[in-house]
mmCIF file of C-alpha atoms and ligand atoms in Angstrom:
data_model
loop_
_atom_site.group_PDB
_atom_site.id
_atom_site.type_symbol
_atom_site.label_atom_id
_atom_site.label_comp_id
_atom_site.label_asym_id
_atom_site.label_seq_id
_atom_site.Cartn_x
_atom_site.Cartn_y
_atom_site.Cartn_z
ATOM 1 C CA UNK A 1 -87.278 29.787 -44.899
ATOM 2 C CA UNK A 2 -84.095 30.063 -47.772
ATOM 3 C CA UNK A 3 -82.119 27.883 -47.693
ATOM 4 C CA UNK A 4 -79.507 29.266 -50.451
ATOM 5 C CA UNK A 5 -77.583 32.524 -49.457
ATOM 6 C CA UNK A 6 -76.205 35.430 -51.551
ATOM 7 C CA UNK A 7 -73.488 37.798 -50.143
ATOM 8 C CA UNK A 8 -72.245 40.073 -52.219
ATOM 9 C CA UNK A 9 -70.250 43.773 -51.419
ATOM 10 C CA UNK A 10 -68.929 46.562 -52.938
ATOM 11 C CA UNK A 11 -66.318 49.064 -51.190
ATOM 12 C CA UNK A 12 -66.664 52.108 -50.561
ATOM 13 C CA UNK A 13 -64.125 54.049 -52.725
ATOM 14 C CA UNK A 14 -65.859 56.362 -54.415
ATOM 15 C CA UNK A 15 -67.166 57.379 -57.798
ATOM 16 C CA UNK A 16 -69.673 54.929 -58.007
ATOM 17 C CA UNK A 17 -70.307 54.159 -61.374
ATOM 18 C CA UNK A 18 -72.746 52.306 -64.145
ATOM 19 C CA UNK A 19 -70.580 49.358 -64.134
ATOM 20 C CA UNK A 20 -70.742 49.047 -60.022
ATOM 21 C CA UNK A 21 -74.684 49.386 -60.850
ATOM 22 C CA UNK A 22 -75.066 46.905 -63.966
ATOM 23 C CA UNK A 23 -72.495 44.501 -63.049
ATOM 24 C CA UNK A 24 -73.476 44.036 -59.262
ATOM 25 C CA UNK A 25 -75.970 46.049 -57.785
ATOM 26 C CA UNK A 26 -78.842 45.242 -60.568
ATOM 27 C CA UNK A 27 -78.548 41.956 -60.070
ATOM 28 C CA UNK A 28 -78.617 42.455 -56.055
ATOM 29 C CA UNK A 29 -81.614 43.943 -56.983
ATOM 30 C CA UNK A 30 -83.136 41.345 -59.458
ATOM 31 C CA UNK A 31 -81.707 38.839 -56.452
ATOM 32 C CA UNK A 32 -83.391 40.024 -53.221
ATOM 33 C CA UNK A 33 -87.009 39.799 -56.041
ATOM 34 C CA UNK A 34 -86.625 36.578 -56.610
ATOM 35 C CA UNK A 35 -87.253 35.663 -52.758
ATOM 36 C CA UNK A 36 -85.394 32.015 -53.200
ATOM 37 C CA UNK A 37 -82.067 33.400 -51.434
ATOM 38 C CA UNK A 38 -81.640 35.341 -48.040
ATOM 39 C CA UNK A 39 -79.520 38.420 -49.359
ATOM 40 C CA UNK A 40 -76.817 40.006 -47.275
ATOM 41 C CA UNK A 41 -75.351 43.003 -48.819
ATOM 42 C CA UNK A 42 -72.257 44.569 -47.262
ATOM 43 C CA UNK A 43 -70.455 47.778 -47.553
ATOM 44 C CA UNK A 44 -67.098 46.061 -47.669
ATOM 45 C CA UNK A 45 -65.183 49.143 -46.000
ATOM 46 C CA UNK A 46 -62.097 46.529 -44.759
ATOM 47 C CA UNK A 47 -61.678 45.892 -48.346
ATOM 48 C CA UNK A 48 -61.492 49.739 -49.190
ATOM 49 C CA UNK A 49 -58.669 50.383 -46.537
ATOM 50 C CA UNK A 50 -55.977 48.160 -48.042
ATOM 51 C CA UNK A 51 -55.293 51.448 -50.017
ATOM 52 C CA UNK A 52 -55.338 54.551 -48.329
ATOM 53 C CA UNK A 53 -58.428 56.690 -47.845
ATOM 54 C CA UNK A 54 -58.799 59.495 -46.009
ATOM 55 C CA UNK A 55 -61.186 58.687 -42.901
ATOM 56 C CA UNK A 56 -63.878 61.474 -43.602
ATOM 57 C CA UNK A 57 -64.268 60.336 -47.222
ATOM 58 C CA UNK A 58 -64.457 56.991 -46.025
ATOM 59 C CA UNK A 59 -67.566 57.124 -43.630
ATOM 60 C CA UNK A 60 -68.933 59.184 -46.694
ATOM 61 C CA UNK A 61 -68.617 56.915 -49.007
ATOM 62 C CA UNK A 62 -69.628 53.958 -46.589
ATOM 63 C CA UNK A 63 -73.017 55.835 -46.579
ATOM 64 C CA UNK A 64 -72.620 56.722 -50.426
ATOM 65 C CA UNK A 65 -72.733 52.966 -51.446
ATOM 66 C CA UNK A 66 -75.651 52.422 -48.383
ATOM 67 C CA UNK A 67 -77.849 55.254 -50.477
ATOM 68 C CA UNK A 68 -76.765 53.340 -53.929
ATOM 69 C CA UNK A 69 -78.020 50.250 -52.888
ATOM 70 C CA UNK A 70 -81.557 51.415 -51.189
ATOM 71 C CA UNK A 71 -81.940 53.680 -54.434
ATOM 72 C CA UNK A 72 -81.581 51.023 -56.296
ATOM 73 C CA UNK A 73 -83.957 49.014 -55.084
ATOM 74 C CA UNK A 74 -82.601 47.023 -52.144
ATOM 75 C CA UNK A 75 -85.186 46.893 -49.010
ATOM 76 C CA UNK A 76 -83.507 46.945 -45.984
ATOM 77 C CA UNK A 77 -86.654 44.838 -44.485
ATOM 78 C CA UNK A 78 -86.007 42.394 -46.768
ATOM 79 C CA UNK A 79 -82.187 42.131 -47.464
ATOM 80 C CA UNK A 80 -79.680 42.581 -44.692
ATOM 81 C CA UNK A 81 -77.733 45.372 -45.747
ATOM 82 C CA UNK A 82 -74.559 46.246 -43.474
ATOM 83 C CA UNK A 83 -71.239 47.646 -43.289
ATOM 84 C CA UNK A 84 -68.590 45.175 -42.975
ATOM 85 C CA UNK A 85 -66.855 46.456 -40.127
ATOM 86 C CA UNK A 86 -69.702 46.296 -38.349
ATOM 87 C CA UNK A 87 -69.413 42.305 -38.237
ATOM 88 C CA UNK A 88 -66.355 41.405 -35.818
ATOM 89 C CA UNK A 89 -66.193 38.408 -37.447
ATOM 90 C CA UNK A 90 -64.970 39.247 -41.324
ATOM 91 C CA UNK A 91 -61.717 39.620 -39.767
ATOM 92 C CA UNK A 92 -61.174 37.155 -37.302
ATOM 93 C CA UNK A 93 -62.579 34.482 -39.589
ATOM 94 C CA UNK A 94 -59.758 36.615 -42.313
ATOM 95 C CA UNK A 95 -57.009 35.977 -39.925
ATOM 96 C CA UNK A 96 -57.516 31.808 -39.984
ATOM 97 C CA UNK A 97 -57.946 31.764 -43.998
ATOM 98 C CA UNK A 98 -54.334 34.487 -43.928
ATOM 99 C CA UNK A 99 -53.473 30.938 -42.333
ATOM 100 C CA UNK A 100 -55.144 28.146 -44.662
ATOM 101 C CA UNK A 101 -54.820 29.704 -48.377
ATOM 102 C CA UNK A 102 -51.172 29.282 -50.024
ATOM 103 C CA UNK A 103 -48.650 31.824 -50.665
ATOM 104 C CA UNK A 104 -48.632 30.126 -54.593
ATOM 105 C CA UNK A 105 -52.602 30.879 -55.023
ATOM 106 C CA UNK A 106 -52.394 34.774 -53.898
ATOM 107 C CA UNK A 107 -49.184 34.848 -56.308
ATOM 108 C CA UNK A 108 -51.787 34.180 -59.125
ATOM 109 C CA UNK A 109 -54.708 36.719 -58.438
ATOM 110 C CA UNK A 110 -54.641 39.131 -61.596
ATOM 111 C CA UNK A 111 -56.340 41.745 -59.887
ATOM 112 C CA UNK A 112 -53.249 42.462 -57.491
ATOM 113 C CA UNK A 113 -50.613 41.885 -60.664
ATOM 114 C CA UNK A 114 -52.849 45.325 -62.053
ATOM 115 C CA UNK A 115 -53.193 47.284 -58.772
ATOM 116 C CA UNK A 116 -49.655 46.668 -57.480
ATOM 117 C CA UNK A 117 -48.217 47.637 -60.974
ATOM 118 C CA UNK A 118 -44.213 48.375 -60.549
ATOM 119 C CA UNK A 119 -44.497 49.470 -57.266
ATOM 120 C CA UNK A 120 -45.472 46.213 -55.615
ATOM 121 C CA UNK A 121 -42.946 46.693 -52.539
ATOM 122 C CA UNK A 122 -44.985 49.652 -51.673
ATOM 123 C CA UNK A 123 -48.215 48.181 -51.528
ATOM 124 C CA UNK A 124 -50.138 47.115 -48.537
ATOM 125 C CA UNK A 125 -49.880 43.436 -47.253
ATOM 126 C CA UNK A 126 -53.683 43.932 -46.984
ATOM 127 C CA UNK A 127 -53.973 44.382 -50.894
ATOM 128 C CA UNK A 128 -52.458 41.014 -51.260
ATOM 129 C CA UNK A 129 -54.405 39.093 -48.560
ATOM 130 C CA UNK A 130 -57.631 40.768 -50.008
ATOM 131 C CA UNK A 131 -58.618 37.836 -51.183
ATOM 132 C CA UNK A 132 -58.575 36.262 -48.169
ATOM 133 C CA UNK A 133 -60.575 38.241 -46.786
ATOM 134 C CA UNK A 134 -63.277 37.939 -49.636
ATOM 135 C CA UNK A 135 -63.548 34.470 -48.829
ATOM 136 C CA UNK A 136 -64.232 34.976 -45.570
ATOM 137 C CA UNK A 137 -66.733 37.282 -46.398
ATOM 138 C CA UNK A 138 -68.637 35.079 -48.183
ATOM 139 C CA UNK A 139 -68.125 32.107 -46.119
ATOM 140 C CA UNK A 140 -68.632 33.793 -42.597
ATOM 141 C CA UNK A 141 -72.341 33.201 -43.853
ATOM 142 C CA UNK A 142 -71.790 29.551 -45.449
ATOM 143 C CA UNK A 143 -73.279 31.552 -48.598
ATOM 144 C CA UNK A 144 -74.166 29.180 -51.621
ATOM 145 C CA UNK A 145 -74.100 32.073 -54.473
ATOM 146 C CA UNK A 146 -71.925 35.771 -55.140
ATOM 147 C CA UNK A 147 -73.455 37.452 -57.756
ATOM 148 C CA UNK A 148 -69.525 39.356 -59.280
ATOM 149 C CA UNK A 149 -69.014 40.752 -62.799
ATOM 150 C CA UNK A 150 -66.118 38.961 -64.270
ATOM 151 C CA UNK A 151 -63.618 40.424 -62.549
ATOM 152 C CA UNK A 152 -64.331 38.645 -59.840
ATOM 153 C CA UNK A 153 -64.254 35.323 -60.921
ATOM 154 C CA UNK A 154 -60.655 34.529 -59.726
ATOM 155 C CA UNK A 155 -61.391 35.506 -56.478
ATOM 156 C CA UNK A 156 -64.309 33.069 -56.472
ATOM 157 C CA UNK A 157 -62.089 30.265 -57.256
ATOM 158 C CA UNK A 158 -59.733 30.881 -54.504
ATOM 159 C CA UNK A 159 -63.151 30.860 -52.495
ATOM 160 C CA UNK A 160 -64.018 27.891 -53.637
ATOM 161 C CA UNK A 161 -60.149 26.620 -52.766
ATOM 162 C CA UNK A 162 -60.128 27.913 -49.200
ATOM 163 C CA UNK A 163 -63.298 26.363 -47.929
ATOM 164 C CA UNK A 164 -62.460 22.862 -49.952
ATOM 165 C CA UNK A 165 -59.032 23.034 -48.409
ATOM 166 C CA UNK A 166 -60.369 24.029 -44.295
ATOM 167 C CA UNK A 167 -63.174 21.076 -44.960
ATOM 168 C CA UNK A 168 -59.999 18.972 -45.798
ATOM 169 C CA UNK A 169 -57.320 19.787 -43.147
ATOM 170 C CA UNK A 170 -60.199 20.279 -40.520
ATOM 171 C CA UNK A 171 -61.788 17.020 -41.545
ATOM 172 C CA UNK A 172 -64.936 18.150 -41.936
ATOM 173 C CA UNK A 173 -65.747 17.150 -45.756
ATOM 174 C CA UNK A 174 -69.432 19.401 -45.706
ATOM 175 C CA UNK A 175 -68.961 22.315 -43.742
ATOM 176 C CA UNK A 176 -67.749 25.247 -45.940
ATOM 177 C CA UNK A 177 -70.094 25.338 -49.203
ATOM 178 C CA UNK A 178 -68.391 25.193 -52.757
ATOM 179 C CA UNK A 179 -69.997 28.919 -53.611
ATOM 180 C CA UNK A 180 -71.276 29.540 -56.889
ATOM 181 C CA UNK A 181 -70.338 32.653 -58.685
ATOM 182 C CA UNK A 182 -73.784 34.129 -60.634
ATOM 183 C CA UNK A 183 -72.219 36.011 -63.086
ATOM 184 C CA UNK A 184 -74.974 37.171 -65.094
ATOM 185 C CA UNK A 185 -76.848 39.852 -67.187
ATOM 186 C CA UNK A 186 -75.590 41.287 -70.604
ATOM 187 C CA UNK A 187 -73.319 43.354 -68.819
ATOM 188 C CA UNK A 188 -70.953 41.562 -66.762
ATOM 189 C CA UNK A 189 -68.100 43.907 -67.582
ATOM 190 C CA UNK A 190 -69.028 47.040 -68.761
ATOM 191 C CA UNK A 191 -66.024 49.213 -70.250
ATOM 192 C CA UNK A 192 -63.991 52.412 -70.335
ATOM 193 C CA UNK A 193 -65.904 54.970 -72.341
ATOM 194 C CA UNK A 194 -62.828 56.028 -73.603
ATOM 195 C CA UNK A 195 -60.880 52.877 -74.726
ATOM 196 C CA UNK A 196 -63.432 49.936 -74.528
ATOM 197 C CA UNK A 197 -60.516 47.448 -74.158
ATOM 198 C CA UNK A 198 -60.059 48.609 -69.979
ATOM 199 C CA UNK A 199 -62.891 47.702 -67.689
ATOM 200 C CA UNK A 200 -65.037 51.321 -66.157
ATOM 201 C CA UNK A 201 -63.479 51.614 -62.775
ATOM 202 C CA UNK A 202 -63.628 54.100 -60.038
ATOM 203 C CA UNK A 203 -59.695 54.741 -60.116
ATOM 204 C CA UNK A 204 -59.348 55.820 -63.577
ATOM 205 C CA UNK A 205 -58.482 59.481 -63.642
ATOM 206 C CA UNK A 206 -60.291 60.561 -66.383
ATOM 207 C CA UNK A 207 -64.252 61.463 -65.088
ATOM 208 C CA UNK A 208 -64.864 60.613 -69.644
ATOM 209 C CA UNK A 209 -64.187 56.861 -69.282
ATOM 210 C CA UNK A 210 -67.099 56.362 -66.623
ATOM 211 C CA UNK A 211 -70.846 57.192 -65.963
ATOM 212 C CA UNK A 212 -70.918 58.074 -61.883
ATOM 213 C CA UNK A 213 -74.678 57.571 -60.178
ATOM 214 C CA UNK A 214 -74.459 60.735 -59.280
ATOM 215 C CA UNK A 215 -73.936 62.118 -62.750
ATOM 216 C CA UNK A 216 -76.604 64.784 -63.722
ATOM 217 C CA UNK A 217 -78.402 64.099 -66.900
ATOM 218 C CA UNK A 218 -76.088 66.970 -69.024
ATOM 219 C CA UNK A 219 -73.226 65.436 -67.879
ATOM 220 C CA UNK A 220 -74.360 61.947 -68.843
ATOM 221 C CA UNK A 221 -75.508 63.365 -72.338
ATOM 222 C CA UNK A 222 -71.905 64.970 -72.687
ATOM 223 C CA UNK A 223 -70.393 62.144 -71.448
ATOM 224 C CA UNK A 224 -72.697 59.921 -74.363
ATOM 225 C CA UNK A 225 -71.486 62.233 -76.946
ATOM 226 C CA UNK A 226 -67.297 61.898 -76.263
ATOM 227 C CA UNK A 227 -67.565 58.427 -76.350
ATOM 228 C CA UNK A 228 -65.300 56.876 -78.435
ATOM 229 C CA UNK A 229 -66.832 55.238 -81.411
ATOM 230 C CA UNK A 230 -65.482 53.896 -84.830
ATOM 231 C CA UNK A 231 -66.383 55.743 -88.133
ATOM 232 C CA UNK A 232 -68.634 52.498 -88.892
ATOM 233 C CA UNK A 233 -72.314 52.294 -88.604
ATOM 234 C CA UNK A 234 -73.757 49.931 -86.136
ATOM 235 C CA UNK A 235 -73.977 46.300 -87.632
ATOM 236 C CA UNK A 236 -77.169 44.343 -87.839
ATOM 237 C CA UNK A 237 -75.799 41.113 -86.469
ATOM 238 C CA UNK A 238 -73.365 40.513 -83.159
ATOM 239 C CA UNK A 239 -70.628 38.985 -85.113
ATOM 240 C CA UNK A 240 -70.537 42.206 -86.948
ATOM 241 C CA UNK A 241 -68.973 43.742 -83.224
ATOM 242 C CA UNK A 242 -66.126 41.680 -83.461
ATOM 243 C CA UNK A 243 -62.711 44.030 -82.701
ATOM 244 C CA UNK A 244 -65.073 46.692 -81.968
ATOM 245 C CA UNK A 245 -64.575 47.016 -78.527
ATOM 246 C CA UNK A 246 -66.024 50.322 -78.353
ATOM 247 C CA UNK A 247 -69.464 49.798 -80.409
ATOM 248 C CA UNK A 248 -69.677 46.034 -78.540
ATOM 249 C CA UNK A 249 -69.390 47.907 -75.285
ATOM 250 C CA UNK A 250 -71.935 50.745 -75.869
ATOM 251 C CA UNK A 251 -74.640 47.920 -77.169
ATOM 252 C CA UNK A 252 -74.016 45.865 -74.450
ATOM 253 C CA UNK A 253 -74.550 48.773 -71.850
ATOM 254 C CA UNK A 254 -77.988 49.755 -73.889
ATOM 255 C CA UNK A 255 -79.300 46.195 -73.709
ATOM 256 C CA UNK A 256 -78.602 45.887 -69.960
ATOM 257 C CA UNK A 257 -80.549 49.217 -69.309
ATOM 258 C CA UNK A 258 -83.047 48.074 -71.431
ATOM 259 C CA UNK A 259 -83.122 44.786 -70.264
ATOM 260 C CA UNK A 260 -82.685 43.056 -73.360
ATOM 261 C CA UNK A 261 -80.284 41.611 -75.785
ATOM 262 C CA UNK A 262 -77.800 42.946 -77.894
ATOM 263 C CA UNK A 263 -78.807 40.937 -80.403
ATOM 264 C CA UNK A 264 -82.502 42.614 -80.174
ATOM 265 C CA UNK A 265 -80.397 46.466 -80.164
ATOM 266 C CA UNK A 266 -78.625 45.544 -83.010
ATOM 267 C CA UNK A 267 -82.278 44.622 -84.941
ATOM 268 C CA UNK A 268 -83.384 48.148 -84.324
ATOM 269 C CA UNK A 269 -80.074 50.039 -84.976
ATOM 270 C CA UNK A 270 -77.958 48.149 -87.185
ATOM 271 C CA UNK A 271 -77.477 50.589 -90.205
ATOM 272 C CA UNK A 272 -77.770 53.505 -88.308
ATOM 273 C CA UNK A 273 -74.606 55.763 -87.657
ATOM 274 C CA UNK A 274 -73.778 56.563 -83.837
ATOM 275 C CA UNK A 275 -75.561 59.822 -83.572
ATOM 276 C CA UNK A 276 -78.660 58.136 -83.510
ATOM 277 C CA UNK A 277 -77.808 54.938 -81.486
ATOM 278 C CA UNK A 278 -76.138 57.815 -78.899
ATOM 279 C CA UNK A 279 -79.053 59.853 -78.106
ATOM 280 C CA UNK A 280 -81.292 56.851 -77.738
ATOM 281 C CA UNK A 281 -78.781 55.650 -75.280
ATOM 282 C CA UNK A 282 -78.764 58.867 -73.454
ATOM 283 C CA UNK A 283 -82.470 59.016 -72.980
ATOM 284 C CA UNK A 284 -82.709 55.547 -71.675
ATOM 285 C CA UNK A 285 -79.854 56.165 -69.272
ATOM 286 C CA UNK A 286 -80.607 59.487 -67.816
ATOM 287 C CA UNK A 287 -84.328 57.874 -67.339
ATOM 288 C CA UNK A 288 -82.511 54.927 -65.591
ATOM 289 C CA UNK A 289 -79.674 56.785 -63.837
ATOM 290 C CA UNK A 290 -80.315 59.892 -62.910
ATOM 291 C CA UNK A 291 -83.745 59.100 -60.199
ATOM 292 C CA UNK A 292 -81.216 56.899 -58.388
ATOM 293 C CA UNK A 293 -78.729 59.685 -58.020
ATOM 294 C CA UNK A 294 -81.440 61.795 -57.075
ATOM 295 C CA UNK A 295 -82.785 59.235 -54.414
ATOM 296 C CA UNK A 296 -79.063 58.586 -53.312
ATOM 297 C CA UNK A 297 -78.903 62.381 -52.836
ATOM 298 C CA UNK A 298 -81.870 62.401 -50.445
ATOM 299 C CA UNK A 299 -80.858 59.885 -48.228
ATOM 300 C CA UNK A 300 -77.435 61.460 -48.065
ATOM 301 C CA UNK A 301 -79.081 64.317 -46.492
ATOM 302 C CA UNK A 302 -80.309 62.170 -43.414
ATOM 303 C CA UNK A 303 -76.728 60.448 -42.482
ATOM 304 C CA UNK A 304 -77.648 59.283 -38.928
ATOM 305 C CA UNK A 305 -81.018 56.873 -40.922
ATOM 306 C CA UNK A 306 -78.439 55.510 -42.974
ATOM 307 C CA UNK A 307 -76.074 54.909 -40.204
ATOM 308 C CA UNK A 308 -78.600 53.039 -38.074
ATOM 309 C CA UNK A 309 -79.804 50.913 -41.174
ATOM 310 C CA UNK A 310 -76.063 49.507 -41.417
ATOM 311 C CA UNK A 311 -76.188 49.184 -37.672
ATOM 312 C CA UNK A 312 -79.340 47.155 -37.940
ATOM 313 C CA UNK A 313 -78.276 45.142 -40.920
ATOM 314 C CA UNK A 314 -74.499 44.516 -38.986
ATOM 315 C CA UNK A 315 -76.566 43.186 -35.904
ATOM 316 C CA UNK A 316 -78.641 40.623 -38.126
ATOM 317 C CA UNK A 317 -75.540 39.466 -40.091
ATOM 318 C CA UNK A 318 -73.707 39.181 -37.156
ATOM 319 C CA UNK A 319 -76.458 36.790 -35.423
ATOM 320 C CA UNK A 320 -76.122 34.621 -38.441
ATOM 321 C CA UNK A 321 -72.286 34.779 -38.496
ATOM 322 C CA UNK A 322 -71.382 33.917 -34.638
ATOM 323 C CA UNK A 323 -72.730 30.313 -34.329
ATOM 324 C CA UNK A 324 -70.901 29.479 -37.836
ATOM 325 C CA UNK A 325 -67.680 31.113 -36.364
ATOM 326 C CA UNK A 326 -67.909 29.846 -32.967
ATOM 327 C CA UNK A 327 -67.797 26.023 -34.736
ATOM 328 C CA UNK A 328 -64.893 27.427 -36.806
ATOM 329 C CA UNK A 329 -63.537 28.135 -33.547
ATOM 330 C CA UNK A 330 -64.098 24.812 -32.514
ATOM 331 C CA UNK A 331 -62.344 22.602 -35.226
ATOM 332 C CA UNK A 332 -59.266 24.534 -35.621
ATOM 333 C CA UNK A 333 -58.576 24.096 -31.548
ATOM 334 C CA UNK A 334 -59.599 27.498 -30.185
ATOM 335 C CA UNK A 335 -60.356 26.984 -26.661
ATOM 336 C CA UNK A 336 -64.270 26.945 -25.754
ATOM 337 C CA UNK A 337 -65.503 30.018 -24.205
ATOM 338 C CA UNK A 338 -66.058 29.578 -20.417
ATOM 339 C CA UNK A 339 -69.812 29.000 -19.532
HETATM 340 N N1 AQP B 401 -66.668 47.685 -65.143
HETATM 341 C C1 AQP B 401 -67.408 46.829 -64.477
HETATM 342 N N2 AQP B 401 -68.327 46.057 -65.125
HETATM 343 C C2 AQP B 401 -69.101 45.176 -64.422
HETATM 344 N N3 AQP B 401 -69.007 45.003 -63.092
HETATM 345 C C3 AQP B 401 -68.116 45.757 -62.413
HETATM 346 N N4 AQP B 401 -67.791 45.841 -61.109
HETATM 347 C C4 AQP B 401 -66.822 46.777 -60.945
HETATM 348 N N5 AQP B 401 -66.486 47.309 -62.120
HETATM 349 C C5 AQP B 401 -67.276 46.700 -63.058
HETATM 350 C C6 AQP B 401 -68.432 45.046 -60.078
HETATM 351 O O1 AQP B 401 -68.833 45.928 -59.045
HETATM 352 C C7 AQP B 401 -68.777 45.224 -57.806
HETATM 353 C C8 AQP B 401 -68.164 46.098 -56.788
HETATM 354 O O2 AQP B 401 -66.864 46.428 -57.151
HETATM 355 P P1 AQP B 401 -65.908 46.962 -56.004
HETATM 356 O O3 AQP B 401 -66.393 48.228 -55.485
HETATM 357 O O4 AQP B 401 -65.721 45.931 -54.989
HETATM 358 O O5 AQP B 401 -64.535 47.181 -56.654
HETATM 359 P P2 AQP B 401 -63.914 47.048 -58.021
HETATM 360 O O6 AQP B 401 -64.331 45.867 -58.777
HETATM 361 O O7 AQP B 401 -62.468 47.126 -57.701
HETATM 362 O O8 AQP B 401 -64.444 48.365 -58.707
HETATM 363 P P3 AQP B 401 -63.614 49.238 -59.674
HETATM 364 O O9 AQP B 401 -64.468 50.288 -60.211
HETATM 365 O O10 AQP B 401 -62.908 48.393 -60.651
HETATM 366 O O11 AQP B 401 -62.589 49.930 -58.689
HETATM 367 P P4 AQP B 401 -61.061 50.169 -58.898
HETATM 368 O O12 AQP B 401 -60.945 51.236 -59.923
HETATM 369 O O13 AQP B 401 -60.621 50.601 -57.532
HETATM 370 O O14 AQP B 401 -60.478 48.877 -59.328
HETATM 371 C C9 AQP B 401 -68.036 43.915 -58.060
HETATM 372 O O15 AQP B 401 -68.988 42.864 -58.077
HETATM 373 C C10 AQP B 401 -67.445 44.099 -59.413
HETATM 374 O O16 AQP B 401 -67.383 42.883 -60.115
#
């Protein structure tokens, strides 16, 4: 029996890509091996929908980010992996945190500052409550760790706020967990290929800044090749990256494939130009990269086995998350279901 939890999620919005894989779904991986935490990984398809998507592409990609994770290495058996709108309960427990998390502490979150940009009358009340909604995630399942690159982090805290603030208004000083963020891994935030001071993300328009899964091992080569460097060769010591965003980013992607340290790529490369450094790093990521795209390709072919692992995965979350929501229930004043 665990008795820690992980939940973690990513949403299904497409263009999966190496930082999706070496920032979270790695360390899902590495997570679910260590057998010391029950692992629930969701397809967090609410989250997607607080900006448009077309419906078709959606229940695509749903199944896109299902084959990512079992390609990777996540066992169904062993972890529960769902969809999140499979799980009633993500949104009703949403609805009471909409109503115990501050106006002030949304105002704060970064991440909706960068995706509402100018046009933040426009933008979805959804987007703002996201966080909300995270925390409910993650606390539907009183889970005790999130593995999140650093872009997450925020969102953690107000986590962290939420449940301390229901356990206080409720009066119940234990029953939400203070979750633990596991940031970890040498790539935590892996960066734009094309200007290494903006994270890789899936909305960036240009396919050059990001490695997808699905990216064929030509493309990843070509991809390798445009990849903004400096005229400098590669230094034999880290503090030799400093304000070289570009180089520090490309070493720290090579170490996390490799599973070592920048510190140990720098003692084989430093002195060498990029040329070299590049096609090493092409070999070891098209021989780390491109059998998961290949595997994620196969299981896209079978849609309906995908669609009843999520189904599966949704009931077993869901028989975790009822008793905890039912006592939520409870302490805010719901009435008691009739017997
Ligand atoms: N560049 C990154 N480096 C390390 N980790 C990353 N993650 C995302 N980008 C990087 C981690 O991937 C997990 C799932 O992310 P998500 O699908 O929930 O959404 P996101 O963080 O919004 O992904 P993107 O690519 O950044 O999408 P857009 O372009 O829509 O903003 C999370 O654990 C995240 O930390």
């Amino acid at each position: 029996m665990f008795n820690q939890r992980v939940f973690s999620g990513v949403q299904p919005t497409g263009n999966l890509h190496l930082g999706n894989y070496l920032g979270a779904i790695a360390n899902f991986v590495r997570l679910q091996n260590r057998q010391t935490f029950e692992c629930l990984f969701c397809v967090v398809d609410l989250h997607a929908i607080t900006v448009f998507q077309d419906p078709s592409e959606l229940r695509r990609q749903t199944r896109e980010v299902a084959a990512a994770f079992i390609a990777s290495g996540i066992d169904p058996d062993r972890s529960i992996l769902f969809h999140q709108s499979g799980v009633p309960g993500h949104a009703q427990l949403a609805w009471i945190f909409n109503c115990v998390a501050r106006l002030g502490w949304l105002n704060r979150m970064t991440q909706f500052k960068e995706k509402s940009g100018k046009d933040r009358e426009n933008v979805s009340v959804g987007l703002f409550a996201y966080p909300n909604l995270m925390a409910a995630d993650i606390l539907l399942y009183k889970a005790t760790h999130v593995p999140v690159g650093e872009d997450q982090k925020q969102h953690l805290e107000l986590t962290r706020d939420t449940a301390q603030k229901f356990n206080n208004d409720f009066n119940c000083p234990d029953f939400f967990p203070l979750t633990e963020p596991l940031i970890e891994g040498p790539a935590t935030r892996v960066m734009s290929l094309r200007d290494g001071t903006k994270k890789m993300s899936k909305s960036e328009p240009s396919e050059f800044s990001r490695i997808n899964l699905s990216d064929s091992a030509d493309e990843i080569a070509d991809k390798i090749r445009k990849a903004r460097t400096d005229p400098e060769p590669l230094p034999s010591e880290i503090a030799g990256l400093a304000g070289r965003a570009e180089a520090q980013n490309l070493v720290s992607i090579f170490a996390a494939l490799e599973e070592s340290t920048a510190e140990a790529v720098l003692a084989r490369f430093g002195g060498q130009n990029f040329s070299t450094f590049k096609s090493a790093l092409v070999d070891l990521m098209v021989a780390r990269i491109v059998p998961i795209g290949t595997r994620m390709g196969q299981l896209l072919n079978d849609p309906g086995h995908l669609d009843r692992i999520m189904w599966q995965g949704a009931a077993r979350a869901d028989a975790i998350a009822r008793p905890i929501l039912a006592e939520v229930y409870d302490r805010v004043g719901f009435l008691a279901p009739i017997a």
